[in-house]
Amino acid sequence: MTDDLIERYLEDCEVRGMTPGSISRYKSVLRIFLMYMAGRGVEIGQEDREA
C-alpha cells in the first residue's frame, strides 16, 4: 500500500515538472519517514487521529 502511494506521489512530482534530483530526494525522505514510523509501530494508512 505505501509503496503504491509513494510511486503515485513521485509520478505526480514528475508531471509537475520536478527535476529527477528533486524527485529522488523526496523519495529518500519518504522512505526514511516510513522507516521512522514503522519503528514506532505505525503503518501509514493505519494512523489514529486522536488528539
Short mmCIF file of C-alpha atoms in Angstrom, two decimals:
data_model
loop_
_atom_site.label_atom_id
_atom_site.label_comp_id
_atom_site.label_asym_id
_atom_site.label_seq_id
_atom_site.Cartn_x
_atom_site.Cartn_y
_atom_site.Cartn_z
CA MET A 1 0.00 0.00 0.00
CA THR A 2 2.60 2.56 0.99
CA ASP A 3 4.88 1.71 -1.95
CA ASP A 4 1.96 2.35 -4.30
CA LEU A 5 1.21 5.68 -2.63
CA ILE A 6 4.84 6.75 -2.87
CA GLU A 7 5.06 5.80 -6.54
CA ARG A 8 1.86 7.69 -7.33
CA TYR A 9 3.18 10.75 -5.50
CA LEU A 10 6.51 10.57 -7.33
CA GLU A 11 4.71 10.26 -10.67
CA ASP A 12 2.78 13.41 -9.76
CA CYS A 13 6.05 15.18 -8.96
CA GLU A 14 7.31 14.25 -12.42
CA VAL A 15 4.13 15.50 -14.09
CA ARG A 16 4.53 18.79 -12.21
CA GLY A 17 7.97 19.17 -13.74
CA MET A 18 10.23 18.48 -10.77
CA THR A 19 13.80 17.58 -11.63
CA PRO A 20 14.97 13.97 -11.29
CA GLY A 21 17.22 15.06 -8.41
CA SER A 22 14.32 16.61 -6.51
CA ILE A 23 12.18 13.53 -7.05
CA SER A 24 14.99 11.30 -5.81
CA ARG A 25 15.37 13.38 -2.65
CA TYR A 26 11.63 13.29 -1.98
CA LYS A 27 11.69 9.51 -2.40
CA SER A 28 14.56 9.18 0.08
CA VAL A 29 12.87 11.39 2.66
CA LEU A 30 9.58 9.50 2.33
CA ARG A 31 11.33 6.14 2.83
CA ILE A 32 13.17 7.47 5.90
CA PHE A 33 9.87 8.74 7.31
CA LEU A 34 8.20 5.37 6.71
CA MET A 35 11.06 3.56 8.49
CA TYR A 36 10.78 6.02 11.39
CA MET A 37 7.05 5.42 11.69
CA ALA A 38 7.42 1.64 11.36
CA GLY A 39 9.97 1.72 14.17
CA ARG A 40 7.25 3.18 16.35
CA GLY A 41 4.68 0.60 15.29
CA VAL A 42 2.74 2.92 12.99
CA GLU A 43 1.93 1.96 9.43
CA ILE A 44 0.76 4.64 7.04
CA GLY A 45 -2.93 4.13 6.43
CA GLN A 46 -3.45 2.85 9.97
CA GLU A 47 -2.78 6.06 11.84
CA ASP A 48 -5.05 7.11 14.68
CA ARG A 49 -6.38 10.65 14.54
CA GLU A 50 -6.93 11.05 18.28
CA ALA A 51 -5.62 14.36 19.55
#
